[in-house]
Amino acid sequence: MPAEPSPQSSARQAEITVLAGVNGAGKSSIGGAFLRAHGAEYFNPDEAARAAMAAVSGLSQQDANAYAWQEGKRRLETAVVNGAHFAFETTLGGGTITQLLLEAAEAGAVVRIWFAGLASVDLHLRRVALRVTKGGHNIPESDIRRRWTGSHANLVRLIPHVTDLRVFDNSEERDPATGSAPEPQLVLSIEDKRLTFPDAGQVARTPAWAKPIVFAAYAHFG
């Protein structure tokens, strides 16, 4: 259960930063790397799961993942109750975290989301498979396909309630010669509850996967 608010903290406004995207989208490399480069920390469930497996002999990947998810949920709830800052990573594929973010926004919290997406669910699958060849853990295909649909729908639900939102297309592949990663492309920006990108002339260049999200933003803020 979240901690009870102290008299000093209950009047403060929570600030929640969400690094969101389906597995393989690159949310850690886009949002997480940016935060840490600027001296900020965030809760990464993959890191928490690895730490749990290192600390508890015989702990399965599945149980470690479940622990990490519950720990992230607990920290989010506590931050909202105590008016604290909290940054965390999520696929945004399920209903629980989405509902907590909606409730946080309704309670007056500042909710900022950075969402990374790819052109197709198959590209997510390929990137996760590549990560596995480099020692990363696998994600069942059925989970990735479910999260692909759910995360987009949940982001649309959250759009009217967020303070800031950045949506990036991270579909472009690394340069095979140099291995360098291209810059992700900004496809949607909401700043202080104002739609700042794209303008009407740029909407046509929105990647197909992101168009329902951009259209939802225009329907609310445009």
mmCIF file of C-alpha atoms in Angstrom:
data_model
loop_
_atom_site.group_PDB
_atom_site.id
_atom_site.type_symbol
_atom_site.label_atom_id
_atom_site.label_comp_id
_atom_site.label_asym_id
_atom_site.label_seq_id
_atom_site.Cartn_x
_atom_site.Cartn_y
_atom_site.Cartn_z
ATOM 1 C CA MET A 1 0.000 0.000 0.000
ATOM 2 C CA PRO A 2 1.233 3.543 -0.662
ATOM 3 C CA ALA A 3 2.539 5.483 2.275
ATOM 4 C CA GLU A 4 0.278 7.922 4.067
ATOM 5 C CA PRO A 5 1.062 11.530 3.095
ATOM 6 C CA SER A 6 2.898 13.672 5.587
ATOM 7 C CA PRO A 7 1.467 17.134 6.401
ATOM 8 C CA GLN A 8 4.372 18.713 4.507
ATOM 9 C CA SER A 9 4.053 16.531 1.405
ATOM 10 C CA SER A 10 0.288 16.352 0.942
ATOM 11 C CA ALA A 11 0.065 19.893 -0.426
ATOM 12 C CA ARG A 12 2.775 19.338 -3.007
ATOM 13 C CA GLN A 13 2.013 18.517 -6.613
ATOM 14 C CA ALA A 14 3.299 15.168 -7.823
ATOM 15 C CA GLU A 15 5.355 15.167 -11.021
ATOM 16 C CA ILE A 16 5.323 11.885 -12.917
ATOM 17 C CA THR A 17 7.567 11.216 -15.908
ATOM 18 C CA VAL A 18 6.664 8.159 -17.963
ATOM 19 C CA LEU A 19 9.025 6.513 -20.458
ATOM 20 C CA ALA A 20 6.615 4.388 -22.467
ATOM 21 C CA GLY A 21 6.664 2.035 -25.412
ATOM 22 C CA VAL A 22 6.348 -1.591 -26.382
ATOM 23 C CA ASN A 23 9.363 -3.850 -25.864
ATOM 24 C CA GLY A 24 12.064 -3.139 -28.428
ATOM 25 C CA ALA A 25 10.961 0.437 -29.105
ATOM 26 C CA GLY A 26 14.068 1.936 -27.535
ATOM 27 C CA LYS A 27 12.482 3.794 -24.635
ATOM 28 C CA SER A 28 15.522 3.210 -22.427
ATOM 29 C CA SER A 29 17.944 4.479 -25.057
ATOM 30 C CA ILE A 30 15.778 7.499 -25.895
ATOM 31 C CA GLY A 31 14.268 8.641 -22.616
ATOM 32 C CA GLY A 32 16.290 6.794 -20.028
ATOM 33 C CA ALA A 33 19.660 7.746 -21.465
ATOM 34 C CA PHE A 34 18.550 11.380 -21.717
ATOM 35 C CA LEU A 35 17.451 11.508 -18.076
ATOM 36 C CA ARG A 36 20.639 9.943 -16.779
ATOM 37 C CA ALA A 37 22.809 12.145 -18.977
ATOM 38 C CA HIS A 38 21.174 15.089 -17.221
ATOM 39 C CA GLY A 39 21.697 13.716 -13.723
ATOM 40 C CA ALA A 40 18.208 12.297 -13.197
ATOM 41 C CA GLU A 41 17.245 8.742 -12.318
ATOM 42 C CA TYR A 42 14.273 6.605 -13.288
ATOM 43 C CA PHE A 43 12.848 3.231 -12.332
ATOM 44 C CA ASN A 44 13.691 0.656 -14.975
ATOM 45 C CA PRO A 45 11.801 -2.631 -14.429
ATOM 46 C CA ASP A 46 14.357 -4.636 -16.421
ATOM 47 C CA GLU A 47 17.141 -3.389 -14.155
ATOM 48 C CA ALA A 48 15.051 -4.097 -11.052
ATOM 49 C CA ALA A 49 14.327 -7.628 -12.269
ATOM 50 C CA ARG A 50 18.018 -8.295 -12.951
ATOM 51 C CA ALA A 51 18.942 -7.001 -9.498
ATOM 52 C CA ALA A 52 16.316 -9.230 -7.885
ATOM 53 C CA MET A 53 17.612 -12.305 -9.733
ATOM 54 C CA ALA A 54 21.163 -11.495 -8.664
ATOM 55 C CA ALA A 55 20.086 -11.102 -5.044
ATOM 56 C CA VAL A 56 17.770 -14.122 -4.761
ATOM 57 C CA SER A 57 19.218 -17.461 -5.819
ATOM 58 C CA GLY A 58 16.894 -19.440 -8.059
ATOM 59 C CA LEU A 59 14.455 -16.595 -8.692
ATOM 60 C CA SER A 60 12.891 -17.097 -12.116
ATOM 61 C CA GLN A 61 12.732 -14.410 -14.775
ATOM 62 C CA GLN A 62 8.941 -14.491 -14.554
ATOM 63 C CA ASP A 63 8.917 -13.951 -10.787
ATOM 64 C CA ALA A 64 11.568 -11.245 -11.055
ATOM 65 C CA ASN A 65 9.500 -9.444 -13.680
ATOM 66 C CA ALA A 66 6.419 -9.659 -11.456
ATOM 67 C CA TYR A 67 8.368 -8.239 -8.515
ATOM 68 C CA ALA A 68 9.706 -5.368 -10.629
ATOM 69 C CA TRP A 69 6.232 -4.522 -11.942
ATOM 70 C CA GLN A 70 4.762 -4.457 -8.429
ATOM 71 C CA GLU A 71 7.653 -2.333 -7.163
ATOM 72 C CA GLY A 72 7.180 0.208 -9.941
ATOM 73 C CA LYS A 73 3.447 0.356 -9.226
ATOM 74 C CA ARG A 74 4.103 0.852 -5.511
ATOM 75 C CA ARG A 75 6.552 3.679 -6.143
ATOM 76 C CA LEU A 76 4.133 5.397 -8.525
ATOM 77 C CA GLU A 77 1.315 5.233 -5.974
ATOM 78 C CA THR A 78 3.595 6.522 -3.225
ATOM 79 C CA ALA A 79 4.820 9.433 -5.344
ATOM 80 C CA VAL A 80 1.266 10.513 -6.135
ATOM 81 C CA VAL A 81 0.206 10.329 -2.479
ATOM 82 C CA ASN A 82 3.283 12.217 -1.264
ATOM 83 C CA GLY A 83 3.428 14.823 -4.019
ATOM 84 C CA ALA A 84 6.845 13.594 -5.112
ATOM 85 C CA HIS A 85 8.738 13.359 -8.388
ATOM 86 C CA PHE A 86 8.892 9.902 -9.945
ATOM 87 C CA ALA A 87 10.148 8.736 -13.325
ATOM 88 C CA PHE A 88 9.636 5.208 -14.552
ATOM 89 C CA GLU A 89 9.537 2.996 -17.604
ATOM 90 C CA THR A 90 6.495 1.028 -18.771
ATOM 91 C CA THR A 91 5.154 -0.623 -21.896
ATOM 92 C CA LEU A 92 1.818 1.113 -21.180
ATOM 93 C CA GLY A 93 0.243 -2.038 -22.560
ATOM 94 C CA GLY A 94 -2.077 -2.811 -19.656
ATOM 95 C CA GLY A 95 -4.889 -1.118 -17.822
ATOM 96 C CA THR A 96 -3.509 -0.806 -14.286
ATOM 97 C CA ILE A 97 -0.715 1.710 -14.864
ATOM 98 C CA THR A 98 -2.884 3.653 -17.310
ATOM 99 C CA GLN A 99 -5.638 3.946 -14.708
ATOM 100 C CA LEU A 100 -3.171 5.065 -12.034
ATOM 101 C CA LEU A 101 -1.872 7.776 -14.366
ATOM 102 C CA LEU A 102 -5.412 8.943 -15.130
ATOM 103 C CA GLU A 103 -6.174 9.123 -11.411
ATOM 104 C CA ALA A 104 -2.910 10.952 -10.753
ATOM 105 C CA ALA A 105 -3.721 13.574 -13.385
ATOM 106 C CA GLU A 106 -7.239 14.001 -12.025
ATOM 107 C CA ALA A 107 -5.727 14.555 -8.564
ATOM 108 C CA GLY A 108 -3.602 17.393 -9.945
ATOM 109 C CA ALA A 109 -0.333 15.630 -10.715
ATOM 110 C CA VAL A 110 1.831 16.796 -13.592
ATOM 111 C CA VAL A 111 2.049 13.833 -15.979
ATOM 112 C CA ARG A 112 4.727 13.867 -18.670
ATOM 113 C CA ILE A 113 5.029 11.024 -21.175
ATOM 114 C CA TRP A 114 7.768 10.182 -23.661
ATOM 115 C CA PHE A 115 6.474 7.445 -25.956
ATOM 116 C CA ALA A 116 8.679 5.547 -28.402
ATOM 117 C CA GLY A 117 7.094 3.537 -31.201
ATOM 118 C CA LEU A 118 8.058 1.527 -34.260
ATOM 119 C CA ALA A 119 6.498 1.135 -37.686
ATOM 120 C CA SER A 120 5.079 -2.330 -37.038
ATOM 121 C CA VAL A 121 4.704 -4.976 -34.385
ATOM 122 C CA ASP A 122 7.004 -7.182 -36.480
ATOM 123 C CA LEU A 123 9.779 -4.631 -36.076
ATOM 124 C CA HIS A 124 9.322 -4.807 -32.305
ATOM 125 C CA LEU A 125 9.626 -8.591 -32.526
ATOM 126 C CA ARG A 126 12.818 -8.378 -34.586
ATOM 127 C CA ARG A 127 14.444 -5.926 -32.202
ATOM 128 C CA VAL A 128 13.609 -8.026 -29.166
ATOM 129 C CA ALA A 129 15.002 -11.103 -30.954
ATOM 130 C CA LEU A 130 18.212 -9.189 -31.693
ATOM 131 C CA ARG A 131 18.449 -8.144 -28.055
ATOM 132 C CA VAL A 132 18.183 -11.801 -27.018
ATOM 133 C CA THR A 133 21.190 -12.689 -29.198
ATOM 134 C CA LYS A 134 23.153 -10.103 -27.206
ATOM 135 C CA GLY A 135 22.193 -11.570 -23.842
ATOM 136 C CA GLY A 136 18.903 -9.804 -23.183
ATOM 137 C CA HIS A 137 15.812 -11.611 -21.973
ATOM 138 C CA ASN A 138 13.098 -12.725 -24.340
ATOM 139 C CA ILE A 139 9.499 -11.486 -24.386
ATOM 140 C CA PRO A 140 6.739 -13.813 -25.627
ATOM 141 C CA GLU A 141 5.433 -12.818 -29.044
ATOM 142 C CA SER A 142 1.860 -12.830 -27.754
ATOM 143 C CA ASP A 143 2.783 -10.260 -25.079
ATOM 144 C CA ILE A 144 4.405 -7.958 -27.617
ATOM 145 C CA ARG A 145 1.417 -8.162 -29.954
ATOM 146 C CA ARG A 146 -1.001 -7.470 -27.093
ATOM 147 C CA ARG A 147 1.080 -4.545 -25.842
ATOM 148 C CA TRP A 148 1.349 -3.076 -29.360
ATOM 149 C CA THR A 149 -2.419 -2.685 -29.513
ATOM 150 C CA GLY A 150 -2.920 -1.827 -25.858
ATOM 151 C CA SER A 151 -0.187 0.791 -25.555
ATOM 152 C CA HIS A 152 -1.488 2.820 -28.492
ATOM 153 C CA ALA A 153 -5.054 2.693 -27.171
ATOM 154 C CA ASN A 154 -3.945 3.621 -23.650
ATOM 155 C CA LEU A 155 -1.886 6.541 -24.909
ATOM 156 C CA VAL A 156 -4.956 7.869 -26.732
ATOM 157 C CA ARG A 157 -6.898 7.596 -23.447
ATOM 158 C CA LEU A 158 -4.225 9.586 -21.633
ATOM 159 C CA ILE A 159 -3.825 12.393 -24.170
ATOM 160 C CA PRO A 160 -6.544 14.683 -22.732
ATOM 161 C CA HIS A 161 -4.991 14.399 -19.269
ATOM 162 C CA VAL A 162 -1.242 14.800 -19.842
ATOM 163 C CA THR A 163 0.667 18.008 -19.215
ATOM 164 C CA ASP A 164 3.426 17.184 -21.687
ATOM 165 C CA LEU A 165 3.768 14.457 -24.302
ATOM 166 C CA ARG A 166 6.474 13.592 -26.790
ATOM 167 C CA VAL A 167 5.926 10.741 -29.256
ATOM 168 C CA PHE A 168 8.922 9.486 -31.235
ATOM 169 C CA ASP A 169 9.234 7.170 -34.211
ATOM 170 C CA ASN A 170 12.331 5.036 -33.681
ATOM 171 C CA SER A 171 11.893 2.769 -36.704
ATOM 172 C CA GLU A 172 15.043 3.670 -38.623
ATOM 173 C CA GLU A 173 17.699 0.985 -38.298
ATOM 174 C CA ARG A 174 21.301 1.417 -37.221
ATOM 175 C CA ASP A 175 23.878 2.119 -39.903
ATOM 176 C CA PRO A 176 25.293 -1.352 -40.748
ATOM 177 C CA ALA A 177 28.721 0.099 -41.518
ATOM 178 C CA THR A 178 29.193 2.219 -38.402
ATOM 179 C CA GLY A 179 26.652 0.741 -35.993
ATOM 180 C CA SER A 180 25.532 4.250 -35.111
ATOM 181 C CA ALA A 181 21.894 4.735 -34.198
ATOM 182 C CA PRO A 182 19.911 7.416 -36.040
ATOM 183 C CA GLU A 183 18.056 10.099 -34.149
ATOM 184 C CA PRO A 184 14.444 9.159 -33.391
ATOM 185 C CA GLN A 185 11.920 11.317 -35.234
ATOM 186 C CA LEU A 186 9.506 13.485 -33.266
ATOM 187 C CA VAL A 187 5.946 12.871 -34.466
ATOM 188 C CA LEU A 188 3.886 14.575 -31.742
ATOM 189 C CA SER A 189 4.552 17.176 -29.082
ATOM 190 C CA ILE A 190 2.212 18.562 -26.442
ATOM 191 C CA GLU A 191 3.716 21.157 -24.113
ATOM 192 C CA ASP A 192 1.848 22.504 -21.104
ATOM 193 C CA LYS A 193 -1.398 21.102 -22.548
ATOM 194 C CA ARG A 194 -0.822 22.801 -25.929
ATOM 195 C CA LEU A 195 -0.287 20.976 -29.215
ATOM 196 C CA THR A 196 3.016 22.265 -30.598
ATOM 197 C CA PHE A 197 3.863 19.641 -33.260
ATOM 198 C CA PRO A 198 2.929 18.739 -35.940
ATOM 199 C CA ASP A 199 1.167 21.676 -37.529
ATOM 200 C CA ALA A 200 -1.558 21.110 -40.112
ATOM 201 C CA GLY A 201 0.951 21.030 -42.967
ATOM 202 C CA GLN A 202 3.078 18.354 -41.295
ATOM 203 C CA VAL A 203 0.375 15.867 -40.297
ATOM 204 C CA ALA A 204 0.509 14.091 -43.667
ATOM 205 C CA ARG A 205 4.113 13.046 -42.919
ATOM 206 C CA THR A 206 3.104 11.280 -39.694
ATOM 207 C CA PRO A 207 4.052 7.561 -39.759
ATOM 208 C CA ALA A 208 1.041 5.297 -40.212
ATOM 209 C CA TRP A 209 1.368 3.678 -36.783
ATOM 210 C CA ALA A 210 1.232 7.090 -35.058
ATOM 211 C CA LYS A 211 -1.621 8.665 -37.035
ATOM 212 C CA PRO A 212 -4.411 7.550 -34.662
ATOM 213 C CA ILE A 213 -2.431 9.073 -31.787
ATOM 214 C CA VAL A 214 -1.804 12.358 -33.619
ATOM 215 C CA PHE A 215 -5.433 12.547 -34.767
ATOM 216 C CA ALA A 216 -6.582 12.027 -31.165
ATOM 217 C CA ALA A 217 -4.350 14.898 -30.061
ATOM 218 C CA TYR A 218 -5.779 17.147 -32.771
ATOM 219 C CA ALA A 219 -9.315 16.167 -31.782
ATOM 220 C CA HIS A 220 -8.658 17.290 -28.209
ATOM 221 C CA PHE A 221 -6.142 20.127 -28.513
ATOM 222 C CA GLY A 222 -6.487 21.237 -32.136
#
